[in-house]
Short mmCIF file of C-alpha atoms (C1' of nucleotides) in Angstrom, two decimals:
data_model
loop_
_atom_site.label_atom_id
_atom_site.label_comp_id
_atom_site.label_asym_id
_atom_site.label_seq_id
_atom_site.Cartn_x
_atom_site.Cartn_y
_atom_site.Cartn_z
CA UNK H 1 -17.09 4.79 -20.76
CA UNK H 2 -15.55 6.67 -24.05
CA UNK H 3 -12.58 5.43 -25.15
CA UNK H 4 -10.89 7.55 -28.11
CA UNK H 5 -7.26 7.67 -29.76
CA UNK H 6 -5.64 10.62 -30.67
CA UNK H 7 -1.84 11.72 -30.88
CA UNK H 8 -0.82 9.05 -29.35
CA UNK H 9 -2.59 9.24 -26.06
CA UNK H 10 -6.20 7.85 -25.11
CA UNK H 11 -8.72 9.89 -23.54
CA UNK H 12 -11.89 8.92 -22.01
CA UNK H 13 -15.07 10.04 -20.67
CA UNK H 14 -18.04 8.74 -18.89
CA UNK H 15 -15.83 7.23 -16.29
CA UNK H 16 -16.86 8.35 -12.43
CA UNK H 17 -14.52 7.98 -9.32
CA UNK H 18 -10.99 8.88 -11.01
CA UNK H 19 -9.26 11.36 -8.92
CA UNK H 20 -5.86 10.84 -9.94
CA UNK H 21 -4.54 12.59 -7.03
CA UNK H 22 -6.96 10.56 -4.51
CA UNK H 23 -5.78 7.28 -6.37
CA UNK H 24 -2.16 8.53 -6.40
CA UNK H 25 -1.95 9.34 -3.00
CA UNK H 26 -4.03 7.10 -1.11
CA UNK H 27 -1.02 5.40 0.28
CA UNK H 28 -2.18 2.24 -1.86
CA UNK H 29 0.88 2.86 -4.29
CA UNK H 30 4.62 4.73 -4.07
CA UNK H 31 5.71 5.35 -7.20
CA UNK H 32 3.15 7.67 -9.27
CA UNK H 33 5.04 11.26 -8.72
CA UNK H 34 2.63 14.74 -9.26
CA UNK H 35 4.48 16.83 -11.74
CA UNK H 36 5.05 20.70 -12.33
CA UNK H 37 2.04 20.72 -15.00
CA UNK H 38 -0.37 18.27 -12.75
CA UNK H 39 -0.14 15.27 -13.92
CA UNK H 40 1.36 12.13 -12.65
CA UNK H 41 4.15 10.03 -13.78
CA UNK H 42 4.76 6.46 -12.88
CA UNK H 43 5.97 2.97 -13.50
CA UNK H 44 3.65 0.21 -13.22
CA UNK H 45 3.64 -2.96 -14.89
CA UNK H 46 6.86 -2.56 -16.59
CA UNK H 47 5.63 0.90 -18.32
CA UNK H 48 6.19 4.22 -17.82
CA UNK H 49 2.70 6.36 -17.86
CA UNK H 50 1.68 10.27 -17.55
CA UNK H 51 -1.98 10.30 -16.43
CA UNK H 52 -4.13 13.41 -15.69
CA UNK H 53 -7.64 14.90 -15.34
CA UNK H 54 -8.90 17.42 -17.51
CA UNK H 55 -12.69 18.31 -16.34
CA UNK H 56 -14.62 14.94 -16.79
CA UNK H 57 -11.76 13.66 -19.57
CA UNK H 58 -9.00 11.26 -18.01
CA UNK H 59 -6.15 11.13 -20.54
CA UNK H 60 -3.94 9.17 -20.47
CA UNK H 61 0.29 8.64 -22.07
CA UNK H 62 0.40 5.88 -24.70
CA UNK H 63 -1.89 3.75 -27.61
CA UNK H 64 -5.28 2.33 -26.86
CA UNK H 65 -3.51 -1.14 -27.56
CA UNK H 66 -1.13 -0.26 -24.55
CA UNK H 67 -4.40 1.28 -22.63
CA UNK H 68 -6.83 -1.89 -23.06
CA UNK H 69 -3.61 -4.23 -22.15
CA UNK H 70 -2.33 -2.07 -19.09
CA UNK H 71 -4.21 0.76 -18.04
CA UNK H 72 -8.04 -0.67 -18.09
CA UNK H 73 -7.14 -3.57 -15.63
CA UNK H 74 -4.50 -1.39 -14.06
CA UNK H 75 -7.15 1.45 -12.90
CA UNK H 76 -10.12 -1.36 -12.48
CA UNK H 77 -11.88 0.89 -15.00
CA UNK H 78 -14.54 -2.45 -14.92
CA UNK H 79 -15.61 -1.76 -11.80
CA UNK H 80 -18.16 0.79 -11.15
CA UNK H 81 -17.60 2.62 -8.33
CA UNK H 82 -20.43 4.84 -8.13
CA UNK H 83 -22.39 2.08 -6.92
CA UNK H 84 -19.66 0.35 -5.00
CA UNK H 85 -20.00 4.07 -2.86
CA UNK H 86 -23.34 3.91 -2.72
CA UNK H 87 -24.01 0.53 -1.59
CA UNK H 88 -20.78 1.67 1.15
CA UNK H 89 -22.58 4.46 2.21
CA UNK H 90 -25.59 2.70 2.97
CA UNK H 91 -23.96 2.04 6.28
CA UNK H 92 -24.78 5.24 8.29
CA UNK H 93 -21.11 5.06 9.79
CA UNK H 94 -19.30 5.20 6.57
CA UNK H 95 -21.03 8.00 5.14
CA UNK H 96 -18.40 11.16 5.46
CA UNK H 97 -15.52 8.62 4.76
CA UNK H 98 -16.88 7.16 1.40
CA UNK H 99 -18.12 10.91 0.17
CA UNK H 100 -14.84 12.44 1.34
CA UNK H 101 -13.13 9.53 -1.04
CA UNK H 102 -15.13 10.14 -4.19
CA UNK H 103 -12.59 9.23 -6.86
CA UNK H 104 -10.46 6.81 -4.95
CA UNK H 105 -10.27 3.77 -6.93
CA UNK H 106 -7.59 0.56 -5.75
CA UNK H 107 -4.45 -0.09 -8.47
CA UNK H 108 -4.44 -3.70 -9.53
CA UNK H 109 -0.69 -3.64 -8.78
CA UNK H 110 1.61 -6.13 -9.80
CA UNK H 111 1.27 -8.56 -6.67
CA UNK H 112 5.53 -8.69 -6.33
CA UNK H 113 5.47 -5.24 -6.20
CA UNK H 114 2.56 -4.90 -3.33
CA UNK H 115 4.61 -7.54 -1.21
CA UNK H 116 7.90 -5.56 -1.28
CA UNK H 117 5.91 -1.99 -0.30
CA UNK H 118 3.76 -3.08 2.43
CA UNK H 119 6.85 -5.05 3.77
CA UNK H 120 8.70 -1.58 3.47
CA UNK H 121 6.03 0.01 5.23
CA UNK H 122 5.93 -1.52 8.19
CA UNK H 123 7.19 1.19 10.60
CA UNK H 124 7.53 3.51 8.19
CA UNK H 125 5.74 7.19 7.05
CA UNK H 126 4.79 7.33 3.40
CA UNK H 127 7.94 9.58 2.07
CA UNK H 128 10.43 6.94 3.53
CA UNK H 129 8.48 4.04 2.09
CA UNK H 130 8.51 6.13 -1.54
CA UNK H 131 12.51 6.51 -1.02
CA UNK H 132 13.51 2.79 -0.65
CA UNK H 133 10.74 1.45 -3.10
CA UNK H 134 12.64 4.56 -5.35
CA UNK H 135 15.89 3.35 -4.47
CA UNK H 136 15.00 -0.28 -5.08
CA UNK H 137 13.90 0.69 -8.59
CA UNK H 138 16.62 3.04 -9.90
CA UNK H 139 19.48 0.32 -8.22
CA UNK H 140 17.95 -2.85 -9.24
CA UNK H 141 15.25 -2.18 -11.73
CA UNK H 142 15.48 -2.05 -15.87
CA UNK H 143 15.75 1.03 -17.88
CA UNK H 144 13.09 2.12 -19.95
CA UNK H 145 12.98 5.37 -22.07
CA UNK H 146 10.02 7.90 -21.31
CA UNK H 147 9.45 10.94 -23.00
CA UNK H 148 13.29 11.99 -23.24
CA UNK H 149 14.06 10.71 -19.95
CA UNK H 150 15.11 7.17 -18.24
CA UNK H 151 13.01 5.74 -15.67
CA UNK H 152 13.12 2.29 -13.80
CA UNK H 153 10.90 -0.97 -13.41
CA UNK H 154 10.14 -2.85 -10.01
CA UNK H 155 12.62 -5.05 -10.25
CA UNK H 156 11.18 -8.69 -10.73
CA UNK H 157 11.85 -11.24 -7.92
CA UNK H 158 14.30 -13.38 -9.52
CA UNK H 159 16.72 -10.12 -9.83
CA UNK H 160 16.28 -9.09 -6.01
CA UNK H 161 16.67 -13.26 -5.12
CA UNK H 162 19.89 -13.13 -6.71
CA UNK H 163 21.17 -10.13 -3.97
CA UNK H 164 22.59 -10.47 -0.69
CA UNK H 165 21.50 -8.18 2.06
CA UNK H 166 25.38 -6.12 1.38
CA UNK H 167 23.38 -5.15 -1.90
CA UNK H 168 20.16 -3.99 -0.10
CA UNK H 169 22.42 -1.93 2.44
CA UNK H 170 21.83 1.10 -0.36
CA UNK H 171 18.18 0.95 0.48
CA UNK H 172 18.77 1.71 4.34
CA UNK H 173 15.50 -0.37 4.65
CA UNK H 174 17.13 -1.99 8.03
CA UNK H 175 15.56 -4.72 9.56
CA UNK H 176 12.91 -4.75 7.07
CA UNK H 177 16.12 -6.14 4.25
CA UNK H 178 16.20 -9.55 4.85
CA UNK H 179 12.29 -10.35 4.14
CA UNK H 180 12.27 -8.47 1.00
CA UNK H 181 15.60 -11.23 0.40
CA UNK H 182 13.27 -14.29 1.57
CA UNK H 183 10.02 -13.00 0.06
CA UNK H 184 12.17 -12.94 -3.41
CA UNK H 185 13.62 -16.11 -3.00
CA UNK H 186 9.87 -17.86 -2.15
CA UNK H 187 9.10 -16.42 -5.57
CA UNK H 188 11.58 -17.02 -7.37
CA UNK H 189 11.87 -20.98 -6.02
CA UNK H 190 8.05 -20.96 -6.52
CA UNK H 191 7.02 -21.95 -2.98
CA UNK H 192 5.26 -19.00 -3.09
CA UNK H 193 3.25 -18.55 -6.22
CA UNK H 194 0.99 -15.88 -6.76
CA UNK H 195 -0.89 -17.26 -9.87
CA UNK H 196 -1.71 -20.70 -7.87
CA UNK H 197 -3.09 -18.17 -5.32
CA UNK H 198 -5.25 -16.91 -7.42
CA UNK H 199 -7.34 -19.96 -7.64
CA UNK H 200 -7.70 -20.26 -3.59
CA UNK H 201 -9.97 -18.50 -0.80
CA UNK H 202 -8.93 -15.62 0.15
CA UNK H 203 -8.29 -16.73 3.82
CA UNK H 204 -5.98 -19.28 2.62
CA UNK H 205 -4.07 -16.99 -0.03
CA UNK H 206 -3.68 -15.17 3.42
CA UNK H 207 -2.26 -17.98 5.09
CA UNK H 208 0.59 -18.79 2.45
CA UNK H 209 1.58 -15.18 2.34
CA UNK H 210 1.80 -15.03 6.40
CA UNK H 211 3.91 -17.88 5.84
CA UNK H 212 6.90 -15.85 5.07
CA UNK H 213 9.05 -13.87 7.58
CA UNK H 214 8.01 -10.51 8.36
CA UNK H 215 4.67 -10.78 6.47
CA UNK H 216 2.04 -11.02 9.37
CA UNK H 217 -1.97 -10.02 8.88
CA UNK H 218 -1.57 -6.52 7.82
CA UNK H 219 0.93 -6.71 5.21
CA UNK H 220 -0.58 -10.05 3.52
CA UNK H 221 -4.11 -8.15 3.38
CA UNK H 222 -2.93 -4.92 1.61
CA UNK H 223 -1.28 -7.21 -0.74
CA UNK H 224 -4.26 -9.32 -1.38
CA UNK H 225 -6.15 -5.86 -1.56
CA UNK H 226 -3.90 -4.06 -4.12
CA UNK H 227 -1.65 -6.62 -5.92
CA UNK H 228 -4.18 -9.32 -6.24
CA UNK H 229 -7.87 -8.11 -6.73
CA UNK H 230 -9.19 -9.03 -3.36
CA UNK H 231 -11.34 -6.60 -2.91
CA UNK H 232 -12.31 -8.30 0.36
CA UNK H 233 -9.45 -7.87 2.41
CA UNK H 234 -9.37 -5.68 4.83
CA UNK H 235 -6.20 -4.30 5.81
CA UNK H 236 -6.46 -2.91 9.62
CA UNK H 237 -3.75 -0.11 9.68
CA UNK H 238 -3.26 2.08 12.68
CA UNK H 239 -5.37 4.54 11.26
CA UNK H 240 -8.39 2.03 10.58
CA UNK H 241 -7.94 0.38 13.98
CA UNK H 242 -8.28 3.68 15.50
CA UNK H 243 -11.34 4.99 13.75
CA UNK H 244 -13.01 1.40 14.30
CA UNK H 245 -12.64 2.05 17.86
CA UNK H 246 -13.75 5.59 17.72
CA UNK H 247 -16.74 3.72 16.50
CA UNK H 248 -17.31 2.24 19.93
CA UNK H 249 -19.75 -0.31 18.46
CA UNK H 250 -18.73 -3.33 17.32
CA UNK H 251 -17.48 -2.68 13.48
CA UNK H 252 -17.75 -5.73 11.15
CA UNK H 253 -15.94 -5.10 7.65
CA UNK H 254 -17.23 -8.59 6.44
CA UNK H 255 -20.94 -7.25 6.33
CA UNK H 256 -18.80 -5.06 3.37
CA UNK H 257 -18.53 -8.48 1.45
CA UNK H 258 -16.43 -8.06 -1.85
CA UNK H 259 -16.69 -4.26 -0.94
CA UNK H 260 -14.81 -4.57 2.55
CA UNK H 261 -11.31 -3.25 0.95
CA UNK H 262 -12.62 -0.52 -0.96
CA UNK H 263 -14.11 0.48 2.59
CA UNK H 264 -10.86 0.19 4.25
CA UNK H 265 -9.71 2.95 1.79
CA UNK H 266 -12.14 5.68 2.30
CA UNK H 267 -11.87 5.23 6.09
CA UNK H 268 -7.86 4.90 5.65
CA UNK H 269 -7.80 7.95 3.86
CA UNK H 270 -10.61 10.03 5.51
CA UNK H 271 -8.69 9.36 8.86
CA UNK H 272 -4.98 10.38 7.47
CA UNK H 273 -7.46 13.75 6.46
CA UNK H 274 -7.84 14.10 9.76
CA UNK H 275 -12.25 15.00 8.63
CA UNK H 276 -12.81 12.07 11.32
CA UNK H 277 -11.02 14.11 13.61
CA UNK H 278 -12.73 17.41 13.66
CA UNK H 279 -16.46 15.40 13.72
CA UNK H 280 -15.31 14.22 17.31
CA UNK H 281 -14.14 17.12 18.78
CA UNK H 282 -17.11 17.96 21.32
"C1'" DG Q 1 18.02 13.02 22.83
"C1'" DA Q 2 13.84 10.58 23.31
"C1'" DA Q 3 9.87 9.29 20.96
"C1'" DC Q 4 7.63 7.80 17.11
"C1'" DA Q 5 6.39 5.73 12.45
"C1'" DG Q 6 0.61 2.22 7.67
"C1'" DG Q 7 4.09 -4.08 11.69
"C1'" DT Q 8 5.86 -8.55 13.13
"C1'" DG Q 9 7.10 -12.23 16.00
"C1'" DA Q 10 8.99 -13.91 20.16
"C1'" DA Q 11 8.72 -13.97 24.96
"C1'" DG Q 12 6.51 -12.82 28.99
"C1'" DT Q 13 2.19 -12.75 31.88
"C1'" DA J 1 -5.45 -15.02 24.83
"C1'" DC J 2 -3.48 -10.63 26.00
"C1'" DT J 3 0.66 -7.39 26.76
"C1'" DT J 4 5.39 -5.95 26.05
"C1'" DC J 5 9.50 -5.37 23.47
"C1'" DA J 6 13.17 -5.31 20.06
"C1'" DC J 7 13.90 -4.54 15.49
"C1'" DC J 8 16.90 -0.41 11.44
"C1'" DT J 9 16.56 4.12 10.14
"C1'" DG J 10 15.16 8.88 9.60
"C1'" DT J 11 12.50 12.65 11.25
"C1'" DT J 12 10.43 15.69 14.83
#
DNA sequence: GAACAGGTGAAGT
DNA sequence: ACTTCACCTGTT
């Protein structure tokens, strides 16, 4: 990978898998928006970004200081995921899913962040889960300037602990209100502490997040997939559970290993395609 | 208007 | 251990 500096925004090259649209809109994250001119614009991580493709050049907003400190980890721009695809694709069964998501990479999201979205989700199509995170953020979030325009932060824990469900009634989130109110709270009081988590098996990070209300084995896996690096959880989704029964056979996502996640994607997003769908027919 | 949506948890077999 | 249902809200 090429990393250069100019006017302050980074570009670089020699990077494979980075479809900003697959990545984008995945369903792994809410708040990256396409714009008029193509690319996206988001909030992660307390900044404000543009990012786009140009041929096989990714640029994107911002200094390489901001880029190494943010956007490398952000975009898991370490991992290779040419090889991650290929060693995927190995399995006979995954082949269509993992070409069809060449360029899909999973956002090391801020694991706060992951917890509230996935406990949005629950019930929920994508646009609806995009409005409340929204609404969460431009209500309860911080200000930041971005190119001539204001745009919001997730707002941390310890802000959303301090509301009462009245202040979440803007969010029309419904029954889904009073764990984001508990899940802050665990935070904030520290019996649930993501950086201690860090240091445990993954099974038992899943544990303490099932722990709280409303967070049961789907919703602690996508956030131990996308806001905390474990690449070997395997979130089973409708979607998922429906093309590993298509499969008929007995389908094992542990024989994935530390690839078992980035799996779950490409079959995630070939079956929202509906390409699983048409291969069936007959 | 009923049915459904990237789920969860309690209650019923 | 497996099945059924309610849960807010918005959309089809």
């Amino acid at each position: 990978m090429r990393v250069t500096e100019a006017d302050g925004r980074v570009e670089i090259t020699g990077v494979s898998d980075f479809d900003p649209e697959k990545i984008f809109e995945c369903g792994q994250c809410f708040r990256w928006r396409r714009q008029a001119d193509g690319s996206f614009l988001g909030v992660a991580m307390e900044k404000a970004a543009r990012v786009r493709r140009e041929g096989d050049k990714i640029l994107f907003s911002g200094g390489r200081a901001e880029f190494e400190a943010v956007w490398f980890p952000y975009f898991d721009l370490e991992r290779d995921y040419g090889s991650v695809r290929w060693e995927i694709s190995q399995d006979p069964r995954m082949h269509a899913a993992a070409e069809y998501g060449a360029g899909i990479r999973i956002l090391r999201q801020e694991p706060w962040e992951a917890l509230c979205s996935f406990l949005f989700s629950q019930c929920n199509h994508i646009p609806r889960i995009r409005q409340i995170v929204e609404t969460l953020c431009s209500t309860y979030g911080e200000p930041i300037e971005f190119e001539n325009r204001i745009v919001y932060t997730f707002p941390k824990a310890e802000r959303v602990a301090e509301l009462s469900l009245g202040d979440l009634e803007v969010l029309r989130s419904g029954y889904r209100a009073p764990y984001i109110l508990s899940a802050a709270r665990a935070v904030t009081d520290g019996s649930l502490n993501f950086e201690a988590l860090a240091g445990v098996s993954t099974e038992e990070a899943r544990r303490a997040l099932a722990s709280l209300p409303g967070v049961g084995r789907k919703v602690a896996d996508c956030v131990l997939l996308f806001g905390m690096g474990r690449t070997d959880a395997f979130p089973v989704d409708v979607w998922v559970r429906r093309a590993m029964e298509r499969q008929g056979d007995r389908f094992d996502p542990s024989a994935f290993g530390e690839n078992a996640g980035i799996a779950q994607q490409y079959i995630f997003f070939y079956e929202r395609s509906g390409g699983a769908g048409k291969e069936c027919a007959g």
